């Protein structure tokens, strides 16, 4: 589906990023596995991707650091020749009640979740523009996927930094899509609902927590990282070449206001 394309996935040694990097490799892409800590996990992801007969390497970088992101994309261009797919996935939570939230907690989440995505998108787009469309590879000059969240539109008490960062991602994605589409670049977002990963372990790792969570999911299933990985892979393939500036919600219906299912 993305055979011969060069993909970079940030935060790719855990959860959704890991599944996405592996899925893209299985679909034929060469993959850069970005991580900020957890070198061994990253190496294991690289090994799994290489087992599909494609190329992969791990690259340590903090996506909130401009110099790190610039160097990461420059190395990819050197090693793989170019970049076709940027999955800006890295993200984090630092939860606190709004009145208790420190500036550091606020800033850190905005730096990683929003500024990090801007930096990754900017560096990828520069290379897409330099290279232009290569018809044998893809109809577009490049694809950027912003990993957002249902919380780009659902307010979330106790997580004002996270929800604000994802609300920002929505407008980042739409504005970049508007600005770059004329040059053949597709920018879209994937908005996961509740996916079983370390970031939200407390929400699903006891039967009571999972039962509470399922009340928010009309499809009555907590998502797996592979649900998101599959969606990203189809979204960046030419099967979705006419999809530009859209958010693909992959959430089992979480954004259908399930609280209203029985009245309201
Ligand atoms: P995760 O904690 O398993 O993965 C997050 C990854 O981002 C990790 O590899 C982590 O090391 C990396 N990361 C954090 N800070 C970084 C930095 N400064 N530089 C580089 N990498 C960094 O959680 P996940 O659920 O896989 O989250 C992936 C993305 O999906 C995030 O953007 C998250 O907001 C989003 N998301 C997750 C869910 C869910 O239910 N799990 C729901 C909606 C959105």
PDB file of C-alpha atoms and ligand atoms in Angstrom:
ATOM      1  CA  UNK A   1       0.000   0.000   0.000  1.00  0.00           C
ATOM      2  CA  UNK A   2       2.955   2.340   0.699  1.00  0.00           C
ATOM      3  CA  UNK A   3       5.616   0.212  -0.919  1.00  0.00           C
ATOM      4  CA  UNK A   4       8.937   1.967  -1.434  1.00  0.00           C
ATOM      5  CA  UNK A   5       7.877   5.047   0.559  1.00  0.00           C
ATOM      6  CA  UNK A   6       9.925   6.503   3.397  1.00  0.00           C
ATOM      7  CA  UNK A   7       8.082   7.072   6.660  1.00  0.00           C
ATOM      8  CA  UNK A   8       9.017   8.664   9.971  1.00  0.00           C
ATOM      9  CA  UNK A   9       6.912   7.953  13.057  1.00  0.00           C
ATOM     10  CA  UNK A  10       7.545   9.930  16.235  1.00  0.00           C
ATOM     11  CA  UNK A  11       7.148   8.284  19.620  1.00  0.00           C
ATOM     12  CA  UNK A  12       7.399   4.938  17.827  1.00  0.00           C
ATOM     13  CA  UNK A  13       8.686   2.737  20.634  1.00  0.00           C
ATOM     14  CA  UNK A  14       5.368   2.513  22.475  1.00  0.00           C
ATOM     15  CA  UNK A  15       1.636   2.219  21.966  1.00  0.00           C
ATOM     16  CA  UNK A  16       0.103   3.730  18.845  1.00  0.00           C
ATOM     17  CA  UNK A  17       3.389   4.933  17.359  1.00  0.00           C
ATOM     18  CA  UNK A  18       4.948   1.498  17.699  1.00  0.00           C
ATOM     19  CA  UNK A  19       1.985  -0.226  16.051  1.00  0.00           C
ATOM     20  CA  UNK A  20       1.954   2.369  13.273  1.00  0.00           C
ATOM     21  CA  UNK A  21       5.673   2.056  12.530  1.00  0.00           C
ATOM     22  CA  UNK A  22       5.331  -1.736  12.333  1.00  0.00           C
ATOM     23  CA  UNK A  23       2.188  -1.518  10.194  1.00  0.00           C
ATOM     24  CA  UNK A  24       3.826   0.867   7.717  1.00  0.00           C
ATOM     25  CA  UNK A  25       6.839  -1.444   7.503  1.00  0.00           C
ATOM     26  CA  UNK A  26       4.557  -4.408   6.873  1.00  0.00           C
ATOM     27  CA  UNK A  27       2.923  -2.378   4.083  1.00  0.00           C
ATOM     28  CA  UNK A  28       6.323  -1.927   2.424  1.00  0.00           C
ATOM     29  CA  UNK A  29       7.653   1.405   3.726  1.00  0.00           C
ATOM     30  CA  UNK A  30      11.143   2.061   5.048  1.00  0.00           C
ATOM     31  CA  UNK A  31      10.672   3.473   8.533  1.00  0.00           C
ATOM     32  CA  UNK A  32      12.491   5.759  10.959  1.00  0.00           C
ATOM     33  CA  UNK A  33      11.542   4.841  14.523  1.00  0.00           C
ATOM     34  CA  UNK A  34      11.812   7.972  16.652  1.00  0.00           C
ATOM     35  CA  UNK A  35      12.023   7.696  20.425  1.00  0.00           C
ATOM     36  CA  UNK A  36      12.997  10.005  23.255  1.00  0.00           C
ATOM     37  CA  UNK A  37      13.752   7.324  25.854  1.00  0.00           C
ATOM     38  CA  UNK A  38      13.571   3.545  25.836  1.00  0.00           C
ATOM     39  CA  UNK A  39      16.309   2.631  23.368  1.00  0.00           C
ATOM     40  CA  UNK A  40      15.737  -1.118  23.777  1.00  0.00           C
ATOM     41  CA  UNK A  41      12.058  -0.920  22.860  1.00  0.00           C
ATOM     42  CA  UNK A  42      12.982   1.163  19.813  1.00  0.00           C
ATOM     43  CA  UNK A  43      15.572  -1.422  18.752  1.00  0.00           C
ATOM     44  CA  UNK A  44      12.956  -4.176  19.053  1.00  0.00           C
ATOM     45  CA  UNK A  45      10.565  -2.217  16.830  1.00  0.00           C
ATOM     46  CA  UNK A  46      13.340  -1.756  14.260  1.00  0.00           C
ATOM     47  CA  UNK A  47      14.052  -5.474  14.306  1.00  0.00           C
ATOM     48  CA  UNK A  48      10.405  -6.331  13.733  1.00  0.00           C
ATOM     49  CA  UNK A  49      10.144  -3.888  10.830  1.00  0.00           C
ATOM     50  CA  UNK A  50      13.328  -5.231   9.224  1.00  0.00           C
ATOM     51  CA  UNK A  51      11.803  -8.726   9.318  1.00  0.00           C
ATOM     52  CA  UNK A  52       9.433  -7.536   6.566  1.00  0.00           C
ATOM     53  CA  UNK A  53      12.425  -6.981   4.258  1.00  0.00           C
ATOM     54  CA  UNK A  54      12.357  -3.180   4.428  1.00  0.00           C
ATOM     55  CA  UNK A  55      14.824  -0.754   6.001  1.00  0.00           C
ATOM     56  CA  UNK A  56      14.482   0.788   9.451  1.00  0.00           C
ATOM     57  CA  UNK A  57      16.569   2.502  12.078  1.00  0.00           C
ATOM     58  CA  UNK A  58      15.927   4.103  15.459  1.00  0.00           C
ATOM     59  CA  UNK A  59      16.602   7.794  16.041  1.00  0.00           C
ATOM     60  CA  UNK A  60      16.619   9.432  19.458  1.00  0.00           C
ATOM     61  CA  UNK A  61      15.142  12.924  19.425  1.00  0.00           C
ATOM     62  CA  UNK A  62      12.937  15.104  21.597  1.00  0.00           C
ATOM     63  CA  UNK A  63      10.240  16.409  19.231  1.00  0.00           C
ATOM     64  CA  UNK A  64       9.844  19.581  21.284  1.00  0.00           C
ATOM     65  CA  UNK A  65      13.454  20.562  20.506  1.00  0.00           C
ATOM     66  CA  UNK A  66      13.896  22.340  17.183  1.00  0.00           C
ATOM     67  CA  UNK A  67      17.525  21.289  16.762  1.00  0.00           C
ATOM     68  CA  UNK A  68      16.605  17.649  17.413  1.00  0.00           C
ATOM     69  CA  UNK A  69      13.810  17.617  14.834  1.00  0.00           C
ATOM     70  CA  UNK A  70      15.880  19.393  12.188  1.00  0.00           C
ATOM     71  CA  UNK A  71      18.723  16.896  12.676  1.00  0.00           C
ATOM     72  CA  UNK A  72      16.319  13.926  12.666  1.00  0.00           C
ATOM     73  CA  UNK A  73      14.800  14.797   9.284  1.00  0.00           C
ATOM     74  CA  UNK A  74      18.202  15.753   7.825  1.00  0.00           C
ATOM     75  CA  UNK A  75      19.602  12.356   8.780  1.00  0.00           C
ATOM     76  CA  UNK A  76      16.605  10.623   7.228  1.00  0.00           C
ATOM     77  CA  UNK A  77      17.142  12.448   3.937  1.00  0.00           C
ATOM     78  CA  UNK A  78      20.783  11.431   4.069  1.00  0.00           C
ATOM     79  CA  UNK A  79      20.084   7.760   4.877  1.00  0.00           C
ATOM     80  CA  UNK A  80      16.848   7.106   2.961  1.00  0.00           C
ATOM     81  CA  UNK A  81      17.155   9.831   0.292  1.00  0.00           C
ATOM     82  CA  UNK A  82      13.921  11.579   1.245  1.00  0.00           C
ATOM     83  CA  UNK A  83      10.717  11.422   3.315  1.00  0.00           C
ATOM     84  CA  UNK A  84       7.222  10.657   1.977  1.00  0.00           C
ATOM     85  CA  UNK A  85       5.221  10.173   5.191  1.00  0.00           C
ATOM     86  CA  UNK A  86       5.478  12.006   8.509  1.00  0.00           C
ATOM     87  CA  UNK A  87       3.383  10.629  11.362  1.00  0.00           C
ATOM     88  CA  UNK A  88       3.564  13.224  14.148  1.00  0.00           C
ATOM     89  CA  UNK A  89       2.428  10.879  16.892  1.00  0.00           C
ATOM     90  CA  UNK A  90       4.517  11.617  20.003  1.00  0.00           C
ATOM     91  CA  UNK A  91       2.405  12.879  22.855  1.00  0.00           C
ATOM     92  CA  UNK A  92       2.096  12.968  26.598  1.00  0.00           C
ATOM     93  CA  UNK A  93      -0.161  13.836  29.513  1.00  0.00           C
ATOM     94  CA  UNK A  94       0.646  15.736  32.717  1.00  0.00           C
ATOM     95  CA  UNK A  95      -2.739  15.720  34.412  1.00  0.00           C
ATOM     96  CA  UNK A  96      -3.874  18.069  37.169  1.00  0.00           C
ATOM     97  CA  UNK A  97      -6.912  20.062  38.220  1.00  0.00           C
ATOM     98  CA  UNK A  98      -6.745  23.433  36.483  1.00  0.00           C
ATOM     99  CA  UNK A  99      -6.212  25.318  39.745  1.00  0.00           C
ATOM    100  CA  UNK A 100      -3.379  22.964  40.720  1.00  0.00           C
ATOM    101  CA  UNK A 101      -1.694  22.808  37.338  1.00  0.00           C
ATOM    102  CA  UNK A 102       1.802  24.252  37.292  1.00  0.00           C
ATOM    103  CA  UNK A 103       3.123  26.309  34.418  1.00  0.00           C
ATOM    104  CA  UNK A 104       5.647  23.542  33.868  1.00  0.00           C
ATOM    105  CA  UNK A 105       2.875  20.934  33.438  1.00  0.00           C
ATOM    106  CA  UNK A 106       1.026  23.217  31.047  1.00  0.00           C
ATOM    107  CA  UNK A 107       4.121  24.132  29.047  1.00  0.00           C
ATOM    108  CA  UNK A 108       5.562  20.646  28.756  1.00  0.00           C
ATOM    109  CA  UNK A 109       2.374  19.205  27.245  1.00  0.00           C
ATOM    110  CA  UNK A 110       1.987  22.101  24.815  1.00  0.00           C
ATOM    111  CA  UNK A 111       5.662  21.839  23.833  1.00  0.00           C
ATOM    112  CA  UNK A 112       5.500  18.122  23.010  1.00  0.00           C
ATOM    113  CA  UNK A 113       1.935  17.716  21.735  1.00  0.00           C
ATOM    114  CA  UNK A 114       1.574  20.915  19.711  1.00  0.00           C
ATOM    115  CA  UNK A 115       4.966  22.535  19.077  1.00  0.00           C
ATOM    116  CA  UNK A 116       6.472  19.096  18.453  1.00  0.00           C
ATOM    117  CA  UNK A 117       3.920  18.406  15.739  1.00  0.00           C
ATOM    118  CA  UNK A 118       4.522  21.815  14.169  1.00  0.00           C
ATOM    119  CA  UNK A 119       8.282  21.245  14.031  1.00  0.00           C
ATOM    120  CA  UNK A 120       7.925  17.738  12.547  1.00  0.00           C
ATOM    121  CA  UNK A 121       5.389  18.902   9.964  1.00  0.00           C
ATOM    122  CA  UNK A 122       7.516  21.913   9.007  1.00  0.00           C
ATOM    123  CA  UNK A 123      10.674  19.895   8.447  1.00  0.00           C
ATOM    124  CA  UNK A 124       8.850  17.200   6.481  1.00  0.00           C
ATOM    125  CA  UNK A 125       7.046  19.765   4.321  1.00  0.00           C
ATOM    126  CA  UNK A 126      10.335  21.467   3.392  1.00  0.00           C
ATOM    127  CA  UNK A 127      11.643  18.170   2.032  1.00  0.00           C
ATOM    128  CA  UNK A 128       8.342  17.402   0.252  1.00  0.00           C
ATOM    129  CA  UNK A 129       8.568  20.780  -1.495  1.00  0.00           C
ATOM    130  CA  UNK A 130      12.221  20.321  -2.416  1.00  0.00           C
ATOM    131  CA  UNK A 131      11.531  16.912  -3.970  1.00  0.00           C
ATOM    132  CA  UNK A 132       8.052  17.406  -5.428  1.00  0.00           C
ATOM    133  CA  UNK A 133       5.805  14.641  -6.738  1.00  0.00           C
ATOM    134  CA  UNK A 134       7.392  11.401  -7.912  1.00  0.00           C
ATOM    135  CA  UNK A 135       4.493   9.714  -9.751  1.00  0.00           C
ATOM    136  CA  UNK A 136       5.913   6.202  -9.480  1.00  0.00           C
ATOM    137  CA  UNK A 137       5.964   6.581  -5.670  1.00  0.00           C
ATOM    138  CA  UNK A 138       2.745   8.463  -4.877  1.00  0.00           C
ATOM    139  CA  UNK A 139       0.250  10.899  -6.391  1.00  0.00           C
ATOM    140  CA  UNK A 140       1.055  13.453  -3.688  1.00  0.00           C
ATOM    141  CA  UNK A 141       4.283  15.244  -2.828  1.00  0.00           C
ATOM    142  CA  UNK A 142       4.012  13.967   0.740  1.00  0.00           C
ATOM    143  CA  UNK A 143       1.680  13.114   3.572  1.00  0.00           C
ATOM    144  CA  UNK A 144       1.563  14.431   7.123  1.00  0.00           C
ATOM    145  CA  UNK A 145      -0.596  12.771   9.770  1.00  0.00           C
ATOM    146  CA  UNK A 146      -1.146  14.648  13.015  1.00  0.00           C
ATOM    147  CA  UNK A 147      -2.031  12.257  15.826  1.00  0.00           C
ATOM    148  CA  UNK A 148      -4.810  14.136  17.548  1.00  0.00           C
ATOM    149  CA  UNK A 149      -7.497  12.852  19.918  1.00  0.00           C
ATOM    150  CA  UNK A 150     -11.238  12.958  20.436  1.00  0.00           C
ATOM    151  CA  UNK A 151     -10.228  15.690  22.909  1.00  0.00           C
ATOM    152  CA  UNK A 152      -9.613  18.052  20.017  1.00  0.00           C
ATOM    153  CA  UNK A 153     -13.386  18.573  20.311  1.00  0.00           C
ATOM    154  CA  UNK A 154     -14.424  16.980  23.652  1.00  0.00           C
ATOM    155  CA  UNK A 155     -13.557  19.122  26.693  1.00  0.00           C
ATOM    156  CA  UNK A 156     -11.786  17.094  29.393  1.00  0.00           C
ATOM    157  CA  UNK A 157     -11.772  18.193  33.043  1.00  0.00           C
ATOM    158  CA  UNK A 158      -8.473  17.646  34.802  1.00  0.00           C
ATOM    159  CA  UNK A 159      -6.605  17.682  31.501  1.00  0.00           C
ATOM    160  CA  UNK A 160      -6.788  21.304  30.341  1.00  0.00           C
ATOM    161  CA  UNK A 161      -3.229  21.215  29.002  1.00  0.00           C
ATOM    162  CA  UNK A 162      -3.832  18.048  26.981  1.00  0.00           C
ATOM    163  CA  UNK A 163      -7.237  19.082  25.605  1.00  0.00           C
ATOM    164  CA  UNK A 164      -5.858  22.520  24.671  1.00  0.00           C
ATOM    165  CA  UNK A 165      -2.917  20.924  22.885  1.00  0.00           C
ATOM    166  CA  UNK A 166      -5.206  18.673  20.842  1.00  0.00           C
ATOM    167  CA  UNK A 167      -7.592  21.549  20.080  1.00  0.00           C
ATOM    168  CA  UNK A 168      -4.493  23.299  18.775  1.00  0.00           C
ATOM    169  CA  UNK A 169      -3.573  20.256  16.699  1.00  0.00           C
ATOM    170  CA  UNK A 170      -6.926  20.486  14.909  1.00  0.00           C
ATOM    171  CA  UNK A 171      -6.221  24.042  13.752  1.00  0.00           C
ATOM    172  CA  UNK A 172      -2.552  23.274  13.083  1.00  0.00           C
ATOM    173  CA  UNK A 173      -3.627  20.427  10.802  1.00  0.00           C
ATOM    174  CA  UNK A 174      -6.348  22.392   9.001  1.00  0.00           C
ATOM    175  CA  UNK A 175      -4.184  25.455   8.435  1.00  0.00           C
ATOM    176  CA  UNK A 176      -1.225  23.429   7.207  1.00  0.00           C
ATOM    177  CA  UNK A 177      -3.567  21.471   4.930  1.00  0.00           C
ATOM    178  CA  UNK A 178      -4.952  24.670   3.451  1.00  0.00           C
ATOM    179  CA  UNK A 179      -1.490  26.162   2.993  1.00  0.00           C
ATOM    180  CA  UNK A 180       0.252  23.097   1.556  1.00  0.00           C
ATOM    181  CA  UNK A 181      -2.468  21.409  -0.527  1.00  0.00           C
ATOM    182  CA  UNK A 182      -1.789  23.596  -3.574  1.00  0.00           C
ATOM    183  CA  UNK A 183       1.710  22.177  -3.582  1.00  0.00           C
ATOM    184  CA  UNK A 184       0.503  18.587  -3.565  1.00  0.00           C
ATOM    185  CA  UNK A 185       0.934  17.878   0.136  1.00  0.00           C
ATOM    186  CA  UNK A 186      -1.817  16.118   2.074  1.00  0.00           C
ATOM    187  CA  UNK A 187      -2.148  16.993   5.751  1.00  0.00           C
ATOM    188  CA  UNK A 188      -4.730  15.114   7.828  1.00  0.00           C
ATOM    189  CA  UNK A 189      -5.314  14.041  11.406  1.00  0.00           C
ATOM    190  CA  UNK A 190      -6.294  10.807  13.067  1.00  0.00           C
ATOM    191  CA  UNK A 191      -8.245  11.235  16.293  1.00  0.00           C
ATOM    192  CA  UNK A 192      -8.195   8.112  18.453  1.00  0.00           C
ATOM    193  CA  UNK A 193     -10.782   7.496  21.144  1.00  0.00           C
ATOM    194  CA  UNK A 194      -9.777   5.236  24.037  1.00  0.00           C
ATOM    195  CA  UNK A 195      -6.916   3.010  22.965  1.00  0.00           C
ATOM    196  CA  UNK A 196      -5.204   0.505  25.260  1.00  0.00           C
ATOM    197  CA  UNK A 197      -1.700   2.026  25.690  1.00  0.00           C
ATOM    198  CA  UNK A 198       0.525   3.108  28.587  1.00  0.00           C
ATOM    199  CA  UNK A 199      -0.618   6.756  28.304  1.00  0.00           C
ATOM    200  CA  UNK A 200      -4.071   5.934  29.749  1.00  0.00           C
ATOM    201  CA  UNK A 201      -3.449   2.709  31.675  1.00  0.00           C
ATOM    202  CA  UNK A 202      -5.549   3.885  34.636  1.00  0.00           C
ATOM    203  CA  UNK A 203      -8.598   4.155  32.372  1.00  0.00           C
ATOM    204  CA  UNK A 204      -8.677   0.459  31.435  1.00  0.00           C
ATOM    205  CA  UNK A 205      -6.471  -1.668  33.690  1.00  0.00           C
ATOM    206  CA  UNK A 206      -9.105  -2.650  36.256  1.00  0.00           C
ATOM    207  CA  UNK A 207     -12.532  -4.178  35.475  1.00  0.00           C
ATOM    208  CA  UNK A 208     -14.270  -1.198  37.106  1.00  0.00           C
ATOM    209  CA  UNK A 209     -12.241   1.335  35.133  1.00  0.00           C
ATOM    210  CA  UNK A 210     -12.901  -0.518  31.897  1.00  0.00           C
ATOM    211  CA  UNK A 211     -16.653  -0.766  32.623  1.00  0.00           C
ATOM    212  CA  UNK A 212     -16.777   3.008  33.246  1.00  0.00           C
ATOM    213  CA  UNK A 213     -14.850   3.626  30.042  1.00  0.00           C
ATOM    214  CA  UNK A 214     -17.107   1.374  27.955  1.00  0.00           C
ATOM    215  CA  UNK A 215     -20.100   3.538  28.865  1.00  0.00           C
ATOM    216  CA  UNK A 216     -18.441   6.271  26.787  1.00  0.00           C
ATOM    217  CA  UNK A 217     -17.934   4.002  23.756  1.00  0.00           C
ATOM    218  CA  UNK A 218     -21.082   3.109  21.760  1.00  0.00           C
ATOM    219  CA  UNK A 219     -19.225   0.256  20.020  1.00  0.00           C
ATOM    220  CA  UNK A 220     -18.454  -1.208  23.503  1.00  0.00           C
ATOM    221  CA  UNK A 221     -14.833  -2.052  22.844  1.00  0.00           C
ATOM    222  CA  UNK A 222     -11.643  -0.357  23.993  1.00  0.00           C
ATOM    223  CA  UNK A 223      -9.457   0.223  20.937  1.00  0.00           C
ATOM    224  CA  UNK A 224      -6.124  -1.405  20.242  1.00  0.00           C
ATOM    225  CA  UNK A 225      -3.064   0.396  18.837  1.00  0.00           C
ATOM    226  CA  UNK A 226      -3.510  -1.649  15.650  1.00  0.00           C
ATOM    227  CA  UNK A 227      -6.897   0.005  15.046  1.00  0.00           C
ATOM    228  CA  UNK A 228      -5.087   3.320  14.723  1.00  0.00           C
ATOM    229  CA  UNK A 229      -2.122   1.904  12.819  1.00  0.00           C
ATOM    230  CA  UNK A 230      -4.441   0.485  10.143  1.00  0.00           C
ATOM    231  CA  UNK A 231      -6.276   3.802   9.809  1.00  0.00           C
ATOM    232  CA  UNK A 232      -3.030   5.754   9.428  1.00  0.00           C
ATOM    233  CA  UNK A 233      -1.721   3.333   6.815  1.00  0.00           C
ATOM    234  CA  UNK A 234      -4.826   3.602   4.654  1.00  0.00           C
ATOM    235  CA  UNK A 235      -4.949   7.382   5.137  1.00  0.00           C
ATOM    236  CA  UNK A 236      -1.399   7.917   3.842  1.00  0.00           C
ATOM    237  CA  UNK A 237      -1.844   5.525   0.924  1.00  0.00           C
ATOM    238  CA  UNK A 238      -3.014   6.709  -2.486  1.00  0.00           C
ATOM    239  CA  UNK A 239      -6.368   5.012  -1.758  1.00  0.00           C
ATOM    240  CA  UNK A 240      -7.072   8.214   0.201  1.00  0.00           C
ATOM    241  CA  UNK A 241      -5.373  10.613  -2.208  1.00  0.00           C
ATOM    242  CA  UNK A 242      -8.347  12.980  -2.312  1.00  0.00           C
ATOM    243  CA  UNK A 243      -8.592  13.240   1.486  1.00  0.00           C
ATOM    244  CA  UNK A 244      -7.111  16.584   2.523  1.00  0.00           C
ATOM    245  CA  UNK A 245      -7.483  18.503   5.770  1.00  0.00           C
ATOM    246  CA  UNK A 246      -9.752  15.946   7.400  1.00  0.00           C
ATOM    247  CA  UNK A 247      -9.825  14.360  10.827  1.00  0.00           C
ATOM    248  CA  UNK A 248     -10.465  10.639  10.755  1.00  0.00           C
ATOM    249  CA  UNK A 249     -12.048   9.739  14.108  1.00  0.00           C
ATOM    250  CA  UNK A 250     -11.160   6.183  15.103  1.00  0.00           C
ATOM    251  CA  UNK A 251     -13.060   6.018  18.348  1.00  0.00           C
ATOM    252  CA  UNK A 252     -15.792   3.342  18.390  1.00  0.00           C
ATOM    253  CA  UNK A 253     -18.295   6.179  18.282  1.00  0.00           C
ATOM    254  CA  UNK A 254     -17.002   8.112  21.311  1.00  0.00           C
ATOM    255  CA  UNK A 255     -17.715  11.412  19.565  1.00  0.00           C
ATOM    256  CA  UNK A 256     -21.404  10.470  19.092  1.00  0.00           C
ATOM    257  CA  UNK A 257     -22.338  11.946  22.514  1.00  0.00           C
ATOM    258  CA  UNK A 258     -23.271   8.536  24.037  1.00  0.00           C
ATOM    259  CA  UNK A 259     -24.605  10.310  27.142  1.00  0.00           C
ATOM    260  CA  UNK A 260     -27.602  11.272  24.985  1.00  0.00           C
ATOM    261  CA  UNK A 261     -28.318   7.699  23.839  1.00  0.00           C
ATOM    262  CA  UNK A 262     -31.146   7.248  26.308  1.00  0.00           C
ATOM    263  CA  UNK A 263     -32.698  10.681  26.342  1.00  0.00           C
ATOM    264  CA  UNK A 264     -31.213  14.045  27.230  1.00  0.00           C
TER     265      UNK A 264
HETATM  266  P1  LIG B   1       2.314   6.125  24.709  1.00  0.00           P
HETATM  267  O1  LIG B   1       2.635   6.763  25.995  1.00  0.00           O
HETATM  268  O2  LIG B   1       2.346   4.643  24.597  1.00  0.00           O
HETATM  269  O3  LIG B   1       3.200   6.715  23.540  1.00  0.00           O
HETATM  270  C1  LIG B   1       3.626   8.047  23.485  1.00  0.00           C
HETATM  271  C2  LIG B   1       4.962   8.070  22.798  1.00  0.00           C
HETATM  272  O4  LIG B   1       5.401   9.437  22.649  1.00  0.00           O
HETATM  273  C3  LIG B   1       6.032   7.345  23.620  1.00  0.00           C
HETATM  274  O5  LIG B   1       6.860   6.606  22.749  1.00  0.00           O
HETATM  275  C4  LIG B   1       6.811   8.501  24.244  1.00  0.00           C
HETATM  276  O6  LIG B   1       8.137   8.177  24.569  1.00  0.00           O
HETATM  277  C5  LIG B   1       6.748   9.503  23.093  1.00  0.00           C
HETATM  278  N1  LIG B   1       7.137  10.849  23.485  1.00  0.00           N
HETATM  279  C6  LIG B   1       6.725  11.558  24.565  1.00  0.00           C
HETATM  280  N2  LIG B   1       7.367  12.733  24.609  1.00  0.00           N
HETATM  281  C7  LIG B   1       8.205  12.762  23.526  1.00  0.00           C
HETATM  282  C8  LIG B   1       9.134  13.695  23.042  1.00  0.00           C
HETATM  283  N3  LIG B   1       9.345  14.859  23.667  1.00  0.00           N
HETATM  284  N4  LIG B   1       9.815  13.394  21.909  1.00  0.00           N
HETATM  285  C9  LIG B   1       9.637  12.220  21.269  1.00  0.00           C
HETATM  286  N5  LIG B   1       8.762  11.296  21.697  1.00  0.00           N
HETATM  287  C10 LIG B   1       8.070  11.561  22.829  1.00  0.00           C
HETATM  288  O7  LIG B   1       0.839   6.655  24.349  1.00  0.00           O
HETATM  289  P2  LIG B   1      -0.041   6.477  23.023  1.00  0.00           P
HETATM  290  O8  LIG B   1      -1.405   6.266  23.478  1.00  0.00           O
HETATM  291  O9  LIG B   1       0.567   5.527  22.083  1.00  0.00           O
HETATM  292  O10 LIG B   1       0.030   7.963  22.432  1.00  0.00           O
HETATM  293  C11 LIG B   1       0.398   8.256  21.100  1.00  0.00           C
HETATM  294  C12 LIG B   1      -0.403   9.453  20.612  1.00  0.00           C
HETATM  295  O11 LIG B   1      -1.784   9.086  20.544  1.00  0.00           O
HETATM  296  C13 LIG B   1      -0.327  10.688  21.502  1.00  0.00           C
HETATM  297  O12 LIG B   1      -0.228  11.845  20.695  1.00  0.00           O
HETATM  298  C14 LIG B   1      -1.638  10.649  22.253  1.00  0.00           C
HETATM  299  O13 LIG B   1      -2.040  11.931  22.652  1.00  0.00           O
HETATM  300  C15 LIG B   1      -2.532  10.085  21.173  1.00  0.00           C
HETATM  301  N6  LIG B   1      -3.797   9.533  21.686  1.00  0.00           N
HETATM  302  C16 LIG B   1      -3.817   8.400  22.450  1.00  0.00           C
HETATM  303  C17 LIG B   1      -5.026   7.907  22.912  1.00  0.00           C
HETATM  304  C18 LIG B   1      -5.145   6.655  23.742  1.00  0.00           C
HETATM  305  O14 LIG B   1      -6.261   6.336  24.184  1.00  0.00           O
HETATM  306  N7  LIG B   1      -4.085   5.917  23.985  1.00  0.00           N
HETATM  307  C19 LIG B   1      -6.215   8.586  22.604  1.00  0.00           C
HETATM  308  C20 LIG B   1      -6.156   9.734  21.843  1.00  0.00           C
HETATM  309  C21 LIG B   1      -4.945  10.194  21.389  1.00  0.00           C
END
